[in-house]
PDB file of C-alpha atoms in Angstrom:
ATOM      1  CA  MET A   1      74.613  32.684 -36.782  1.00 52.00           C
ATOM      2  CA  ARG A   2      76.708  30.697 -34.365  1.00 46.00           C
ATOM      3  CA  THR A   3      78.407  33.934 -33.170  1.00 43.00           C
ATOM      4  CA  LYS A   4      75.023  35.492 -32.327  1.00 39.00           C
ATOM      5  CA  TYR A   5      74.010  32.362 -30.457  1.00 35.00           C
ATOM      6  CA  LEU A   6      77.250  32.306 -28.400  1.00 31.00           C
ATOM      7  CA  LEU A   7      76.984  36.043 -27.749  1.00 34.00           C
ATOM      8  CA  THR A   8      73.424  35.624 -26.490  1.00 34.00           C
ATOM      9  CA  ILE A   9      74.401  32.789 -24.139  1.00 39.00           C
ATOM     10  CA  PHE A  10      77.415  34.762 -22.889  1.00 38.00           C
ATOM     11  CA  SER A  11      75.181  37.799 -22.239  1.00 35.00           C
ATOM     12  CA  ILE A  12      72.666  35.747 -20.280  1.00 37.00           C
ATOM     13  CA  VAL A  13      75.376  34.125 -18.138  1.00 33.00           C
ATOM     14  CA  LEU A  14      77.075  37.486 -17.520  1.00 33.00           C
ATOM     15  CA  PHE A  15      73.765  39.118 -16.531  1.00 38.00           C
ATOM     16  CA  ALA A  16      72.976  36.277 -14.126  1.00 35.00           C
ATOM     17  CA  ALA A  17      76.431  36.449 -12.534  1.00 35.00           C
ATOM     18  CA  VAL A  18      76.255  40.232 -12.089  1.00 34.00           C
ATOM     19  CA  SER A  19      72.760  40.122 -10.624  1.00 36.00           C
ATOM     20  CA  PHE A  20      73.833  37.585  -7.985  1.00 38.00           C
ATOM     21  CA  THR A  21      77.095  39.285  -7.011  1.00 39.00           C
ATOM     22  CA  SER A  22      75.910  42.895  -6.932  1.00 40.00           C
ATOM     23  CA  GLN A  23      73.218  42.455  -4.285  1.00 56.00           C
ATOM     24  CA  THR A  24      73.036  45.156  -1.657  1.00 85.00           C
ATOM     25  CA  ASN A  25      74.787  44.756   1.665  1.00 92.00           C
ATOM     26  CA  PRO A  26      72.365  42.814   3.914  1.00 95.00           C
ATOM     27  CA  LEU A  27      74.018  44.293   7.021  1.00 96.00           C
ATOM     28  CA  VAL A  28      72.855  47.841   6.235  1.00 96.00           C
ATOM     29  CA  GLY A  29      70.148  48.881   8.635  1.00 96.00           C
ATOM     30  CA  LYS A  30      69.349  48.831  12.325  1.00 97.00           C
ATOM     31  CA  TRP A  31      69.991  45.781  14.500  1.00 97.00           C
ATOM     32  CA  GLU A  32      69.058  45.329  18.149  1.00 97.00           C
ATOM     33  CA  ASN A  33      70.178  43.009  20.916  1.00 97.00           C
ATOM     34  CA  SER A  34      68.565  43.050  24.338  1.00 95.00           C
ATOM     35  CA  GLY A  35      69.218  41.148  27.494  1.00 93.00           C
ATOM     36  CA  VAL A  36      70.311  41.381  31.114  1.00 91.00           C
ATOM     37  CA  PHE A  37      73.825  42.238  32.280  1.00 88.00           C
ATOM     38  CA  LYS A  38      74.720  42.062  35.987  1.00 91.00           C
ATOM     39  CA  GLY A  39      71.011  42.096  36.864  1.00 94.00           C
ATOM     40  CA  ASP A  40      70.156  45.152  34.763  1.00 94.00           C
ATOM     41  CA  PRO A  41      68.244  45.011  31.466  1.00 96.00           C
ATOM     42  CA  TYR A  42      69.873  46.598  28.403  1.00 95.00           C
ATOM     43  CA  LYS A  43      69.187  47.315  24.769  1.00 96.00           C
ATOM     44  CA  PHE A  44      72.029  47.659  22.288  1.00 95.00           C
ATOM     45  CA  LEU A  45      71.201  49.201  18.908  1.00 97.00           C
ATOM     46  CA  ALA A  46      73.713  48.961  16.067  1.00 96.00           C
ATOM     47  CA  ILE A  47      73.229  51.040  12.927  1.00 97.00           C
ATOM     48  CA  PHE A  48      75.198  49.948   9.842  1.00 97.00           C
ATOM     49  CA  ARG A  49      75.212  52.431   6.959  1.00 97.00           C
ATOM     50  CA  ALA A  50      75.886  51.846   3.249  1.00 96.00           C
ATOM     51  CA  ASN A  51      78.837  54.250   3.397  1.00 97.00           C
ATOM     52  CA  GLY A  52      80.792  51.841   5.658  1.00 97.00           C
ATOM     53  CA  SER A  53      80.200  53.568   9.004  1.00 97.00           C
ATOM     54  CA  PHE A  54      78.397  52.229  12.028  1.00 97.00           C
ATOM     55  CA  ASP A  55      77.186  53.518  15.376  1.00 97.00           C
ATOM     56  CA  GLY A  56      76.242  51.646  18.503  1.00 96.00           C
ATOM     57  CA  PHE A  57      73.859  52.872  21.212  1.00 97.00           C
ATOM     58  CA  MET A  58      73.545  51.313  24.667  1.00 96.00           C
ATOM     59  CA  ASN A  59      70.164  52.111  26.249  1.00 96.00           C
ATOM     60  CA  ASN A  60      69.699  55.040  23.785  1.00 96.00           C
ATOM     61  CA  LYS A  61      73.101  56.585  24.559  1.00 96.00           C
ATOM     62  CA  GLU A  62      75.866  56.698  21.984  1.00 95.00           C
ATOM     63  CA  PHE A  63      78.369  54.008  22.905  1.00 92.00           C
ATOM     64  CA  VAL A  64      80.669  53.400  19.913  1.00 95.00           C
ATOM     65  CA  SER A  65      81.242  54.555  16.328  1.00 96.00           C
ATOM     66  CA  GLY A  66      83.481  53.111  13.673  1.00 96.00           C
ATOM     67  CA  THR A  67      83.898  51.734  10.178  1.00 97.00           C
ATOM     68  CA  TYR A  68      83.281  48.368   8.606  1.00 97.00           C
ATOM     69  CA  HIS A  69      83.240  46.502   5.328  1.00 97.00           C
ATOM     70  CA  MET A  70      81.909  43.126   4.276  1.00 96.00           C
ATOM     71  CA  ASN A  71      83.479  40.450   2.099  1.00 95.00           C
ATOM     72  CA  HIS A  72      80.841  37.759   1.475  1.00 93.00           C
ATOM     73  CA  ASP A  73      79.896  36.583   5.003  1.00 95.00           C
ATOM     74  CA  THR A  74      82.934  38.127   6.712  1.00 97.00           C
ATOM     75  CA  LEU A  75      82.722  41.440   8.538  1.00 97.00           C
ATOM     76  CA  TYR A  76      85.785  43.624   9.146  1.00 98.00           C
ATOM     77  CA  MET A  77      85.174  46.361  11.689  1.00 97.00           C
ATOM     78  CA  SER A  78      87.214  48.963  13.549  1.00 96.00           C
ATOM     79  CA  ASP A  79      86.515  51.620  16.126  1.00 95.00           C
ATOM     80  CA  PRO A  80      88.591  53.886  18.368  1.00 93.00           C
ATOM     81  CA  THR A  81      87.810  52.025  21.600  1.00 89.00           C
ATOM     82  CA  CYS A  82      90.693  49.625  20.901  1.00 87.00           C
ATOM     83  CA  ASN A  83      92.518  51.058  17.901  1.00 86.00           C
ATOM     84  CA  ALA A  84      90.796  52.727  14.938  1.00 86.00           C
ATOM     85  CA  LYS A  85      93.426  51.258  12.581  1.00 88.00           C
ATOM     86  CA  TYR A  86      92.926  47.661  13.774  1.00 92.00           C
ATOM     87  CA  GLU A  87      90.102  45.616  12.239  1.00 95.00           C
ATOM     88  CA  GLY A  88      88.393  42.764  14.007  1.00 96.00           C
ATOM     89  CA  LYS A  89      87.222  39.936  11.763  1.00 98.00           C
ATOM     90  CA  TYR A  90      83.851  38.226  12.247  1.00 98.00           C
ATOM     91  CA  LYS A  91      81.748  35.692  10.401  1.00 98.00           C
ATOM     92  CA  VAL A  92      78.181  36.966  10.030  1.00 97.00           C
ATOM     93  CA  GLU A  93      75.472  34.338  10.171  1.00 97.00           C
ATOM     94  CA  PHE A  94      72.094  35.513   8.872  1.00 96.00           C
ATOM     95  CA  PHE A  95      68.835  33.751   9.794  1.00 96.00           C
ATOM     96  CA  GLY A  96      65.337  33.654   8.340  1.00 92.00           C
ATOM     97  CA  GLN A  97      64.723  36.268   5.733  1.00 92.00           C
ATOM     98  CA  LEU A  98      67.777  38.289   6.814  1.00 93.00           C
ATOM     99  CA  ASP A  99      65.800  39.443   9.851  1.00 95.00           C
ATOM    100  CA  SER A 100      68.309  38.282  12.464  1.00 97.00           C
ATOM    101  CA  LEU A 101      72.005  37.558  12.693  1.00 97.00           C
ATOM    102  CA  LYS A 102      74.867  36.414  14.891  1.00 98.00           C
ATOM    103  CA  PHE A 103      78.475  37.542  14.828  1.00 97.00           C
ATOM    104  CA  HIS A 104      81.148  34.861  15.318  1.00 98.00           C
ATOM    105  CA  VAL A 105      84.652  36.085  16.099  1.00 98.00           C
ATOM    106  CA  ILE A 106      87.312  34.919  13.650  1.00 98.00           C
ATOM    107  CA  GLN A 107      90.070  37.172  14.893  1.00 97.00           C
ATOM    108  CA  ASP A 108      89.902  40.196  17.180  1.00 96.00           C
ATOM    109  CA  THR A 109      92.204  41.278  20.022  1.00 93.00           C
ATOM    110  CA  CYS A 110      89.711  43.920  21.189  1.00 94.00           C
ATOM    111  CA  LYS A 111      88.283  42.194  24.256  1.00 94.00           C
ATOM    112  CA  GLY A 112      85.367  44.608  24.721  1.00 90.00           C
ATOM    113  CA  ARG A 113      84.218  44.271  21.120  1.00 92.00           C
ATOM    114  CA  VAL A 114      84.442  40.464  21.275  1.00 95.00           C
ATOM    115  CA  GLU A 115      82.484  40.351  24.528  1.00 92.00           C
ATOM    116  CA  GLY A 116      79.767  42.599  23.107  1.00 88.00           C
ATOM    117  CA  THR A 117      79.250  40.837  19.786  1.00 92.00           C
ATOM    118  CA  ASN A 118      80.486  37.245  19.693  1.00 96.00           C
ATOM    119  CA  GLY A 119      77.588  34.815  19.625  1.00 96.00           C
ATOM    120  CA  PHE A 120      74.892  37.378  20.417  1.00 95.00           C
ATOM    121  CA  LEU A 121      71.646  37.324  18.440  1.00 96.00           C
ATOM    122  CA  PHE A 122      70.681  40.644  16.838  1.00 97.00           C
ATOM    123  CA  LYS A 123      67.267  41.234  15.331  1.00 97.00           C
ATOM    124  CA  ARG A 124      66.592  43.661  12.488  1.00 97.00           C
ATOM    125  CA  VAL A 125      64.633  46.716  13.583  1.00 96.00           C
ATOM    126  CA  ARG A 126      61.777  47.300  11.154  1.00 88.00           C
ATOM    127  CA  GLN A 127      60.545  50.797  10.606  1.00 75.00           C
ATOM    128  CA  ALA A 128      56.865  51.266  11.313  1.00 63.00           C
ATOM    129  CA  VAL A 129      54.835  52.060   8.215  1.00 61.00           C
ATOM    130  CA  LYS A 130      53.133  55.456   8.508  1.00 64.00           C
ATOM    131  CA  LYS A 131      49.580  55.640   7.262  1.00 61.00           C
TER     132      LYS A 131
END
């Protein structure tokens, strides 16, 4: 009887641990940042896919493509603009109900990537519901 009881408790704890650690990647989706640079308005759209690839579009034109992976709240990303084999490391800070985020550089020698991501607020792009 005691074995069944311990097995039941172990199963419940294991199920709870797995359900909390196997959540989907909250970065997957479309994220947009807009602002003004040198007097001109811009919109930057980043698309992060579940397969570990991402694309970035500046004013609807393809700007950058690369790969990424997440480890808890840390993003590792690389793209060929600096060196496809070098990964920049960023802390990802989510806000609200995972509807906005900021990237905070931890380590990245790619100046352009740091200047385009560090500290900027990105909002999740919601798909319109078709009726």
